[in-house]
Amino acid sequence: MPSLPARGSVTESEGSPIGKGARITGESRDRLRASLQEQYCDGASIRSLAHDLGRSYGFVHKILAESGVALRSRGGPNRQKSHSTE
């Protein structure tokens, strides 16, 4: 499984870093999409991928949606109203 580079240090094949907010297109986007899809399918959360990548939740969500991966539903317990016993 290929791992993501350190936070905010995604690099092109030439070694130049892709800064926060920079457009990622073409082959770079295809490689990023494949890497994110693989890690997400292996159980990583969108938030953890976004944090590791140094990009927003929305950016990672959009890349995963573009890849056609089936997104998991929201995790965690649902809140219920507390029942007071008076």
mmCIF file with all atom_site columns, C-alpha atoms in Angstrom:
data_model
loop_
_atom_site.group_PDB
_atom_site.id
_atom_site.type_symbol
_atom_site.label_atom_id
_atom_site.label_alt_id
_atom_site.label_comp_id
_atom_site.label_asym_id
_atom_site.label_entity_id
_atom_site.label_seq_id
_atom_site.pdbx_PDB_ins_code
_atom_site.Cartn_x
_atom_site.Cartn_y
_atom_site.Cartn_z
_atom_site.occupancy
_atom_site.B_iso_or_equiv
_atom_site.pdbx_formal_charge
_atom_site.auth_seq_id
_atom_site.auth_comp_id
_atom_site.auth_asym_id
_atom_site.auth_atom_id
_atom_site.pdbx_PDB_model_num
ATOM 1  C CA . MET A 1 1  ? 0.000   0.000  0.000   1.00 0.00 ? 1  MET A CA 1
ATOM 2  C CA . PRO A 1 2  ? 1.547   3.333  -1.009  1.00 0.00 ? 2  PRO A CA 1
ATOM 3  C CA . SER A 1 3  ? 1.516   5.786  1.836   1.00 0.00 ? 3  SER A CA 1
ATOM 4  C CA . LEU A 1 4  ? 0.837   9.481  1.571   1.00 0.00 ? 4  LEU A CA 1
ATOM 5  C CA . PRO A 1 5  ? 3.783   11.821 1.993   1.00 0.00 ? 5  PRO A CA 1
ATOM 6  C CA . ALA A 1 6  ? 4.094   13.892 5.150   1.00 0.00 ? 6  ALA A CA 1
ATOM 7  C CA . ARG A 1 7  ? 1.421   16.507 5.683   1.00 0.00 ? 7  ARG A CA 1
ATOM 8  C CA . GLY A 1 8  ? 1.414   19.203 3.021   1.00 0.00 ? 8  GLY A CA 1
ATOM 9  C CA . SER A 1 9  ? 4.300   17.716 1.079   1.00 0.00 ? 9  SER A CA 1
ATOM 10 C CA . VAL A 1 10 ? 2.675   16.057 -1.914  1.00 0.00 ? 10 VAL A CA 1
ATOM 11 C CA . THR A 1 11 ? 5.252   16.113 -4.671  1.00 0.00 ? 11 THR A CA 1
ATOM 12 C CA . GLU A 1 12 ? 5.310   15.869 -8.426  1.00 0.00 ? 12 GLU A CA 1
ATOM 13 C CA . SER A 1 13 ? 7.529   13.298 -10.093 1.00 0.00 ? 13 SER A CA 1
ATOM 14 C CA . GLU A 1 14 ? 10.131  16.055 -10.584 1.00 0.00 ? 14 GLU A CA 1
ATOM 15 C CA . GLY A 1 15 ? 10.265  16.572 -6.828  1.00 0.00 ? 15 GLY A CA 1
ATOM 16 C CA . SER A 1 16 ? 8.621   19.999 -6.660  1.00 0.00 ? 16 SER A CA 1
ATOM 17 C CA . PRO A 1 17 ? 6.074   20.209 -3.820  1.00 0.00 ? 17 PRO A CA 1
ATOM 18 C CA . ILE A 1 18 ? 2.422   20.961 -4.516  1.00 0.00 ? 18 ILE A CA 1
ATOM 19 C CA . GLY A 1 19 ? 1.526   23.723 -2.094  1.00 0.00 ? 19 GLY A CA 1
ATOM 20 C CA . LYS A 1 20 ? -1.728  24.115 -0.217  1.00 0.00 ? 20 LYS A CA 1
ATOM 21 C CA . GLY A 1 21 ? -4.412  25.404 -2.535  1.00 0.00 ? 21 GLY A CA 1
ATOM 22 C CA . ALA A 1 22 ? -2.434  24.593 -5.686  1.00 0.00 ? 22 ALA A CA 1
ATOM 23 C CA . ARG A 1 23 ? -4.352  23.044 -8.554  1.00 0.00 ? 23 ARG A CA 1
ATOM 24 C CA . ILE A 1 24 ? -3.640  19.378 -9.047  1.00 0.00 ? 24 ILE A CA 1
ATOM 25 C CA . THR A 1 25 ? -4.429  18.276 -12.596 1.00 0.00 ? 25 THR A CA 1
ATOM 26 C CA . GLY A 1 26 ? -3.561  15.664 -15.156 1.00 0.00 ? 26 GLY A CA 1
ATOM 27 C CA . GLU A 1 27 ? -1.315  12.778 -14.221 1.00 0.00 ? 27 GLU A CA 1
ATOM 28 C CA . SER A 1 28 ? -0.663  14.186 -10.730 1.00 0.00 ? 28 SER A CA 1
ATOM 29 C CA . ARG A 1 29 ? -4.380  14.185 -9.989  1.00 0.00 ? 29 ARG A CA 1
ATOM 30 C CA . ASP A 1 30 ? -4.736  10.650 -11.365 1.00 0.00 ? 30 ASP A CA 1
ATOM 31 C CA . ARG A 1 31 ? -1.952  9.381  -9.074  1.00 0.00 ? 31 ARG A CA 1
ATOM 32 C CA . LEU A 1 32 ? -3.398  11.217 -6.084  1.00 0.00 ? 32 LEU A CA 1
ATOM 33 C CA . ARG A 1 33 ? -6.883  9.880  -6.859  1.00 0.00 ? 33 ARG A CA 1
ATOM 34 C CA . ALA A 1 34 ? -5.605  6.290  -7.033  1.00 0.00 ? 34 ALA A CA 1
ATOM 35 C CA . SER A 1 35 ? -3.642  6.665  -3.789  1.00 0.00 ? 35 SER A CA 1
ATOM 36 C CA . LEU A 1 36 ? -6.545  8.227  -1.877  1.00 0.00 ? 36 LEU A CA 1
ATOM 37 C CA . GLN A 1 37 ? -8.990  5.660  -3.234  1.00 0.00 ? 37 GLN A CA 1
ATOM 38 C CA . GLU A 1 38 ? -6.772  2.773  -2.161  1.00 0.00 ? 38 GLU A CA 1
ATOM 39 C CA . GLN A 1 39 ? -6.241  4.156  1.334   1.00 0.00 ? 39 GLN A CA 1
ATOM 40 C CA . TYR A 1 40 ? -9.930  5.007  1.770   1.00 0.00 ? 40 TYR A CA 1
ATOM 41 C CA . CYS A 1 41 ? -10.939 1.494  0.670   1.00 0.00 ? 41 CYS A CA 1
ATOM 42 C CA . ASP A 1 42 ? -8.413  0.122  3.187   1.00 0.00 ? 42 ASP A CA 1
ATOM 43 C CA . GLY A 1 43 ? -10.286 1.925  5.979   1.00 0.00 ? 43 GLY A CA 1
ATOM 44 C CA . ALA A 1 44 ? -8.762  5.408  6.276   1.00 0.00 ? 44 ALA A CA 1
ATOM 45 C CA . SER A 1 45 ? -11.245 8.201  6.974   1.00 0.00 ? 45 SER A CA 1
ATOM 46 C CA . ILE A 1 46 ? -11.665 11.237 4.759   1.00 0.00 ? 46 ILE A CA 1
ATOM 47 C CA . ARG A 1 47 ? -10.622 13.442 7.685   1.00 0.00 ? 47 ARG A CA 1
ATOM 48 C CA . SER A 1 48 ? -7.416  11.504 8.297   1.00 0.00 ? 48 SER A CA 1
ATOM 49 C CA . LEU A 1 49 ? -6.552  11.572 4.588   1.00 0.00 ? 49 LEU A CA 1
ATOM 50 C CA . ALA A 1 50 ? -7.205  15.324 4.466   1.00 0.00 ? 50 ALA A CA 1
ATOM 51 C CA . HIS A 1 51 ? -5.037  15.900 7.535   1.00 0.00 ? 51 HIS A CA 1
ATOM 52 C CA . ASP A 1 52 ? -2.160  13.805 6.175   1.00 0.00 ? 52 ASP A CA 1
ATOM 53 C CA . LEU A 1 53 ? -2.374  15.546 2.823   1.00 0.00 ? 53 LEU A CA 1
ATOM 54 C CA . GLY A 1 54 ? -2.665  19.037 4.277   1.00 0.00 ? 54 GLY A CA 1
ATOM 55 C CA . ARG A 1 55 ? -5.811  19.690 2.253   1.00 0.00 ? 55 ARG A CA 1
ATOM 56 C CA . SER A 1 56 ? -9.452  20.222 3.176   1.00 0.00 ? 56 SER A CA 1
ATOM 57 C CA . TYR A 1 57 ? -12.071 17.571 3.866   1.00 0.00 ? 57 TYR A CA 1
ATOM 58 C CA . GLY A 1 58 ? -14.004 18.881 0.846   1.00 0.00 ? 58 GLY A CA 1
ATOM 59 C CA . PHE A 1 59 ? -11.023 18.468 -1.473  1.00 0.00 ? 59 PHE A CA 1
ATOM 60 C CA . VAL A 1 60 ? -10.488 14.838 -0.474  1.00 0.00 ? 60 VAL A CA 1
ATOM 61 C CA . HIS A 1 61 ? -14.235 14.133 -0.618  1.00 0.00 ? 61 HIS A CA 1
ATOM 62 C CA . LYS A 1 62 ? -14.367 15.563 -4.146  1.00 0.00 ? 62 LYS A CA 1
ATOM 63 C CA . ILE A 1 63 ? -11.376 13.514 -5.326  1.00 0.00 ? 63 ILE A CA 1
ATOM 64 C CA . LEU A 1 64 ? -12.931 10.326 -3.908  1.00 0.00 ? 64 LEU A CA 1
ATOM 65 C CA . ALA A 1 65 ? -16.292 11.141 -5.510  1.00 0.00 ? 65 ALA A CA 1
ATOM 66 C CA . GLU A 1 66 ? -14.521 11.683 -8.859  1.00 0.00 ? 66 GLU A CA 1
ATOM 67 C CA . SER A 1 67 ? -12.916 8.270  -8.537  1.00 0.00 ? 67 SER A CA 1
ATOM 68 C CA . GLY A 1 68 ? -16.315 6.614  -8.223  1.00 0.00 ? 68 GLY A CA 1
ATOM 69 C CA . VAL A 1 69 ? -15.574 4.997  -4.867  1.00 0.00 ? 69 VAL A CA 1
ATOM 70 C CA . ALA A 1 70 ? -18.613 4.172  -2.716  1.00 0.00 ? 70 ALA A CA 1
ATOM 71 C CA . LEU A 1 71 ? -18.388 6.594  0.203   1.00 0.00 ? 71 LEU A CA 1
ATOM 72 C CA . ARG A 1 72 ? -19.141 5.201  3.642   1.00 0.00 ? 72 ARG A CA 1
ATOM 73 C CA . SER A 1 73 ? -21.909 6.655  5.749   1.00 0.00 ? 73 SER A CA 1
ATOM 74 C CA . ARG A 1 74 ? -21.142 8.850  8.708   1.00 0.00 ? 74 ARG A CA 1
ATOM 75 C CA . GLY A 1 75 ? -19.741 6.908  11.636  1.00 0.00 ? 75 GLY A CA 1
ATOM 76 C CA . GLY A 1 76 ? -20.171 7.192  15.347  1.00 0.00 ? 76 GLY A CA 1
ATOM 77 C CA . PRO A 1 77 ? -23.193 6.857  17.564  1.00 0.00 ? 77 PRO A CA 1
ATOM 78 C CA . ASN A 1 78 ? -26.331 8.815  16.813  1.00 0.00 ? 78 ASN A CA 1
ATOM 79 C CA . ARG A 1 79 ? -27.330 11.248 19.513  1.00 0.00 ? 79 ARG A CA 1
ATOM 80 C CA . GLN A 1 80 ? -30.529 10.554 21.334  1.00 0.00 ? 80 GLN A CA 1
ATOM 81 C CA . LYS A 1 81 ? -32.441 12.866 23.606  1.00 0.00 ? 81 LYS A CA 1
ATOM 82 C CA . SER A 1 82 ? -31.636 12.144 27.206  1.00 0.00 ? 82 SER A CA 1
ATOM 83 C CA . HIS A 1 83 ? -34.508 10.765 29.205  1.00 0.00 ? 83 HIS A CA 1
ATOM 84 C CA . SER A 1 84 ? -34.882 12.419 32.549  1.00 0.00 ? 84 SER A CA 1
ATOM 85 C CA . THR A 1 85 ? -36.361 10.337 35.309  1.00 0.00 ? 85 THR A CA 1
ATOM 86 C CA . GLU A 1 86 ? -38.395 12.672 37.487  1.00 0.00 ? 86 GLU A CA 1
#
